XYZ file of C-alpha atoms in Angstrom:
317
model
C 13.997 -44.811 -38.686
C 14.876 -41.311 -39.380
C 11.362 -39.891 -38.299
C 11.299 -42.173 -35.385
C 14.823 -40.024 -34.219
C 13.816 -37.191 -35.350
C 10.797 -37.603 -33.129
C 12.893 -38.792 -29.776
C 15.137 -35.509 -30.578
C 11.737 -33.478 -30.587
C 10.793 -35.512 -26.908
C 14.061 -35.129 -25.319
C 13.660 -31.376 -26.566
C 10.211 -30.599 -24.794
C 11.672 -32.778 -21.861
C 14.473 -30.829 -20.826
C 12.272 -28.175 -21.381
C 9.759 -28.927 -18.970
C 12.551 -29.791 -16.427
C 14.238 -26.290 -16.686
C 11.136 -24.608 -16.038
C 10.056 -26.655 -13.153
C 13.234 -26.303 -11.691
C 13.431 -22.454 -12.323
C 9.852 -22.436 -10.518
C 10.904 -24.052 -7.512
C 13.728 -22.000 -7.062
C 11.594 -19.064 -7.334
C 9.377 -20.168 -4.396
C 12.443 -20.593 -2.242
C 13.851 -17.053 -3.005
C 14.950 -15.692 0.410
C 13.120 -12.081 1.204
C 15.941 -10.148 0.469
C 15.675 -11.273 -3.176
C 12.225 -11.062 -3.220
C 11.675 -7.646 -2.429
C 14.695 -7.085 -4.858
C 12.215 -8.400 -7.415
C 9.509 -6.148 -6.233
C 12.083 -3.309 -6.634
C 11.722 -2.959 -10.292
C 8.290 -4.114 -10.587
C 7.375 -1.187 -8.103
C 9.340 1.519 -9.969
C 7.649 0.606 -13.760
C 4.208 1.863 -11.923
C 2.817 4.558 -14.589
C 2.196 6.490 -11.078
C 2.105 4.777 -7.527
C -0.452 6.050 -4.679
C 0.361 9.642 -3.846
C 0.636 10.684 -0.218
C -3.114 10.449 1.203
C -3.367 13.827 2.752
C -3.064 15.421 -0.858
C -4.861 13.057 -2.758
C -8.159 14.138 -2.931
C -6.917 17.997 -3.037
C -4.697 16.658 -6.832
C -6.910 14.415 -8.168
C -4.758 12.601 -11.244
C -7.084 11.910 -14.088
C -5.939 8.595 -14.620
C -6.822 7.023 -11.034
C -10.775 8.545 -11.979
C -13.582 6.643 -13.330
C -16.674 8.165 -14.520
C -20.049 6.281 -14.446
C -22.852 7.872 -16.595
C -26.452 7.284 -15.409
C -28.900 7.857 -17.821
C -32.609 7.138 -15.824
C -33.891 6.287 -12.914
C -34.879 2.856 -14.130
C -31.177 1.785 -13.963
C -30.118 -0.024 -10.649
C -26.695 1.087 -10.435
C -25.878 -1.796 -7.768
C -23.584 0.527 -5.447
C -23.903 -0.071 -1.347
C -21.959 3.317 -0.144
C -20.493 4.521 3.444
C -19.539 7.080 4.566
C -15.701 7.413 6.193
C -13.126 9.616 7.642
C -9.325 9.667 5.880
C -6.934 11.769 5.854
C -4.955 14.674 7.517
C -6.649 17.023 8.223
C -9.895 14.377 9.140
C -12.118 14.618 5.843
C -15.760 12.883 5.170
C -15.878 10.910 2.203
C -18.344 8.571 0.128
C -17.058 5.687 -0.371
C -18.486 2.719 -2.215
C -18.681 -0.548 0.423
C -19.949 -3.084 -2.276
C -20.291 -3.570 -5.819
C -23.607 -5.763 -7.077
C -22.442 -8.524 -9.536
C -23.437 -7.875 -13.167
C -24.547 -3.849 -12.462
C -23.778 -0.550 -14.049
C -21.304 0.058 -11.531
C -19.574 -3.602 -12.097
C -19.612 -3.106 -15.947
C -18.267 0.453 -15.802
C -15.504 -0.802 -13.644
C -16.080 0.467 -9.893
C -14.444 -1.694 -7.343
C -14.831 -1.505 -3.530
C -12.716 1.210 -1.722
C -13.192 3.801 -4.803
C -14.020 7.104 -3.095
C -16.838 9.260 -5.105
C -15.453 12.316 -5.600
C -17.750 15.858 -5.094
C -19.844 14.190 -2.517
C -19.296 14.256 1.332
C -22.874 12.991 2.021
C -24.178 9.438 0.846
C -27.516 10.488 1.595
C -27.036 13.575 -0.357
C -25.762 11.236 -3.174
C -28.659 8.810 -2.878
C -31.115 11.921 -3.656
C -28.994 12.785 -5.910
C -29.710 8.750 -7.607
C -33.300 8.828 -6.775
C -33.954 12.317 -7.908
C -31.727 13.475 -10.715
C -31.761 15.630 -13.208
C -30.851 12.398 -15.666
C -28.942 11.443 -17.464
C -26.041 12.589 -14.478
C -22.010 11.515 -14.276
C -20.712 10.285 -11.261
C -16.611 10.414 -10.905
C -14.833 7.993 -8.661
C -10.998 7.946 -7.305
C -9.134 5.638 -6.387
C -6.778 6.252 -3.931
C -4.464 3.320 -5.086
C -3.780 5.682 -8.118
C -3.258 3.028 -10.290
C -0.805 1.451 -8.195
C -1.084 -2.135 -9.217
C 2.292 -4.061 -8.122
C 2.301 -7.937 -7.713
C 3.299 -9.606 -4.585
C 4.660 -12.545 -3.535
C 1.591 -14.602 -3.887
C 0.651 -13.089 -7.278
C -2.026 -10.682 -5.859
C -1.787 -6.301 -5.930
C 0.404 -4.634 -3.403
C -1.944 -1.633 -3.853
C -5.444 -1.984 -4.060
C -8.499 0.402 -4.136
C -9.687 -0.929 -0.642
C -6.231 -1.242 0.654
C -5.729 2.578 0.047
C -8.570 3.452 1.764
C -7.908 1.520 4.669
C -4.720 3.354 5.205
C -6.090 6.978 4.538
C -8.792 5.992 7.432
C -6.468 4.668 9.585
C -4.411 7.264 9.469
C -7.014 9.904 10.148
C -5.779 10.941 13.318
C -8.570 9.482 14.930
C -8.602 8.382 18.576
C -8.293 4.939 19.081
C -9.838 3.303 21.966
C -8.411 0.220 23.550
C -9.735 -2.634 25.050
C -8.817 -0.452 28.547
C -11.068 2.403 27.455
C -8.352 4.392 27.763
C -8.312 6.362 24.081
C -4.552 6.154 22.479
C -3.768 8.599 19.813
C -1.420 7.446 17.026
C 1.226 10.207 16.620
C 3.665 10.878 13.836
C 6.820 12.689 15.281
C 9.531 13.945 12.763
C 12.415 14.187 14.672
C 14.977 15.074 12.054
C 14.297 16.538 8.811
C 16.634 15.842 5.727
C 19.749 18.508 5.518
C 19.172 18.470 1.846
C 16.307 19.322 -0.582
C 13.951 16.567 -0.711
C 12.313 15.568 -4.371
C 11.174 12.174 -3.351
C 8.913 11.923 -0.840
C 7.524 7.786 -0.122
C 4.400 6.505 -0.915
C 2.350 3.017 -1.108
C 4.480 0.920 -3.104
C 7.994 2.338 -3.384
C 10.848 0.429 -1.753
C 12.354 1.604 1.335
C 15.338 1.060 3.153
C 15.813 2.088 7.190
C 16.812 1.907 10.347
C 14.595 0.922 13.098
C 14.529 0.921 16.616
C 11.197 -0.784 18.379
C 10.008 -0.879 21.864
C 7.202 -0.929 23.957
C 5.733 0.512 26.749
C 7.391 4.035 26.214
C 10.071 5.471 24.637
C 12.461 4.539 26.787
C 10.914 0.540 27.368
C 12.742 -2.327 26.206
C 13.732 -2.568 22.864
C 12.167 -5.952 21.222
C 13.002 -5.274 17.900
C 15.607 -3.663 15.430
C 17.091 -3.339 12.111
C 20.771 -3.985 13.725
C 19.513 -7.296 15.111
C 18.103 -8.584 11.463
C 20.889 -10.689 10.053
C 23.408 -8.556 8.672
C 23.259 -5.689 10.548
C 22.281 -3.507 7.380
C 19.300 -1.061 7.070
C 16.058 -3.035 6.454
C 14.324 -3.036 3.235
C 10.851 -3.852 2.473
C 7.940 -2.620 -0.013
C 6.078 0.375 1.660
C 2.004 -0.696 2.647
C 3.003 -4.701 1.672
C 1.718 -5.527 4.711
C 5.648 -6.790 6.046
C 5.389 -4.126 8.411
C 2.883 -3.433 11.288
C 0.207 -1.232 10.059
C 1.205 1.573 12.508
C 4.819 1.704 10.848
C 3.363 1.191 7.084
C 1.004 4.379 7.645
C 3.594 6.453 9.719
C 6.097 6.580 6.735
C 3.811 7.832 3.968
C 5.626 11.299 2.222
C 8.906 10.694 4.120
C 12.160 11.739 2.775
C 15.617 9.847 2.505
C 17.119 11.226 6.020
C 14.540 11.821 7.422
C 14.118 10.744 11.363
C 10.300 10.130 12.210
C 9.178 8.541 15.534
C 6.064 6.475 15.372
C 3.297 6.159 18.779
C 1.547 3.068 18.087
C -1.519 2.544 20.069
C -2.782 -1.677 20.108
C -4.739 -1.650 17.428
C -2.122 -0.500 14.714
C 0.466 -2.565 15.715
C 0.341 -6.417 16.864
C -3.541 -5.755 18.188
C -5.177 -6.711 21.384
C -2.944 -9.817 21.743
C 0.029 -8.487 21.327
C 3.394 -10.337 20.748
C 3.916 -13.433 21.320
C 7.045 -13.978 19.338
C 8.442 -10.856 20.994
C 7.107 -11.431 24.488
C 5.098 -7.669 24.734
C 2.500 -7.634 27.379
C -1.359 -6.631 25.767
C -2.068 -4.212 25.381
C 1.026 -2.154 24.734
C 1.864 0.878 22.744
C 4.936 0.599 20.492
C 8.013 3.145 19.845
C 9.366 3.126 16.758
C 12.369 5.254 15.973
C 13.179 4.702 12.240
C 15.357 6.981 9.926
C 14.779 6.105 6.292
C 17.672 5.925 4.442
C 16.401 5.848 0.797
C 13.229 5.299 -1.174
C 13.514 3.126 -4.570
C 17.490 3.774 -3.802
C 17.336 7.459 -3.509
C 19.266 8.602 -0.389
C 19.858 12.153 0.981
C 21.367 14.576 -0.693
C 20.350 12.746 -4.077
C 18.701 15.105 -6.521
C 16.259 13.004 -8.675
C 12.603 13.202 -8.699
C 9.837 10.724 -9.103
C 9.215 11.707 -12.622
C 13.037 11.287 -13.049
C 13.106 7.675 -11.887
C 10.273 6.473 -13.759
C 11.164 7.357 -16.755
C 14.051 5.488 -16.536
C 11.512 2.440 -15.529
C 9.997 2.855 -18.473
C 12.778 2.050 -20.704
């Protein structure tokens, strides 16, 4: 008798167990957005370092977002398909590696799609360079992402080599043409800059918090969207290159300060595409306006002294 109870103690145990974890699961999926990206707040700030702002990137290179690949002969397939691509501003030619073979020297050593190899500008250059030698040669590869490697909602990385990379090419300050022909630039206007030194400058993966004013046609078109029409009225928050914004807003408020006033021309393709709207009734195609102040990153706000390096050390504790 006494090991039979202690035995129904022991199943009741692992019962209401079980229960309190499914129940603390389901919860979790029904978490409204505000309190997920209050999640993703403190998961973004315990990054060892996030992505830095695009147009320095490749000019800083951090150590710790490179990957070196030895070759030693020319008998080894390295299993690399490369491109070649435009990021960045100023426009810059990069390699960048397309594919990765399965089971290769690349795939072993670690190289992922979207990695950008770093002292070459040519990939047929590069290819010689594979064919021909001298061996044994090192190859170095960035990534972008900087080791950026935050968890979304659905469990997979906010920041991702190829993710990076897409931005940096998109925002290029390339023309864009539309399905009109008619070639639409994508233009980043700071209208006000911050009264106060600025230490914190945004980047892929911090947490913002702004004011927004959207509309389309021109800058003085109907406004189909804003953060004062979102609920509460408060400034809206979201996880910078998360993919909750438009692309065209994500890439126009890279290295922006707290106070700062930016205003974003969105041609078709970086905002809601050829299609347009149909939630917000825009015609296709249409530019977008966005006016948006930003009025902190990872809850710094103007006038606020700390530094990256500041707030994650604190993360770190």
């Amino acid at each position: 008798k006494a090991l039979r109870l202690v035995w129904l103690l022991a199943f009741h145990v692992i019962y209401v167990s079980s229960l309190s974890s499914r129940i603390k699961a389901r919860s979790c999926t029904h978490l409204t957005a505000f309190k997920r990206r209050e999640f993703l707040v403190s998961a973004t700030l315990s990054f060892a370092a996030a992505l830095p702002p695009i147009a320095h990137a490749l000019d800083d290179v951090d150590t710790r977002a490179t990957t070196t690949l030895q070759v030693p002969s020319p008998n080894v397939k390295i299993g690399l398909e490369l491109r070649e691509i435009v990021i960045g501003t100023p426009p810059r030619t990069v390699v960048a590696v397309k594919q990765v073979a399965p089971n290769s020297l690349a795939s072993r050593a670690g190289i992922q799609e979207g990695l950008i190899v770093l002292d070459y500008t040519s990939a047929r250059e590069l290819v010689e360079t594979i064919k021909n030698g001298p061996f044994p040669f090192k190859l170095k590869f960035y990534n972008l992402a900087a080791g950026g490697n935050a968890i979304g909602d659905f469990g997979k990385p906010l920041v991702t080599a190829q993710d990076a990379l897409n931005l940096a090419k998109s925002n290029s300050g390339e023309m864009i043409t539309t399905s009109s022909s008619k070639q639409q630039e994508y233009i980043i206007r700071v209208l006000k800059e911050p009264v106060a030194t600025c230490n914190l400058k945004s980047r892929r993966g911090d947490v913002l918090e702004i004011i927004y004013e959207a509309r389309f046609g021109s800058t003085q078109g109907p406004i189909y969207d804003s953060s004062s029409q979102r609920g509460t009225g408060q400034p809206y928050q979201f996880v910078l290159g998360s993919g909750d914004m438009i692309p065209g807003v994500d890439n126009g408020l890279i290295n922006a300060c707290p106070g700062e006033v930016r205003l974003l021309e969105i041609p078709p393709a970086l905002g809601y595409g050829p299609r347009a709207s149909k939630s917000f009734g825009i015609p296709s195609p249409s530019s977008l306006y966005w006016t948006v102040e930003v009025v902190s990153v990872n809850s710094v706000r103007e006038g606020d002294a700390r530094d990256r390096e500041e707030l994650e050390g604190r993360a770190a504790w």
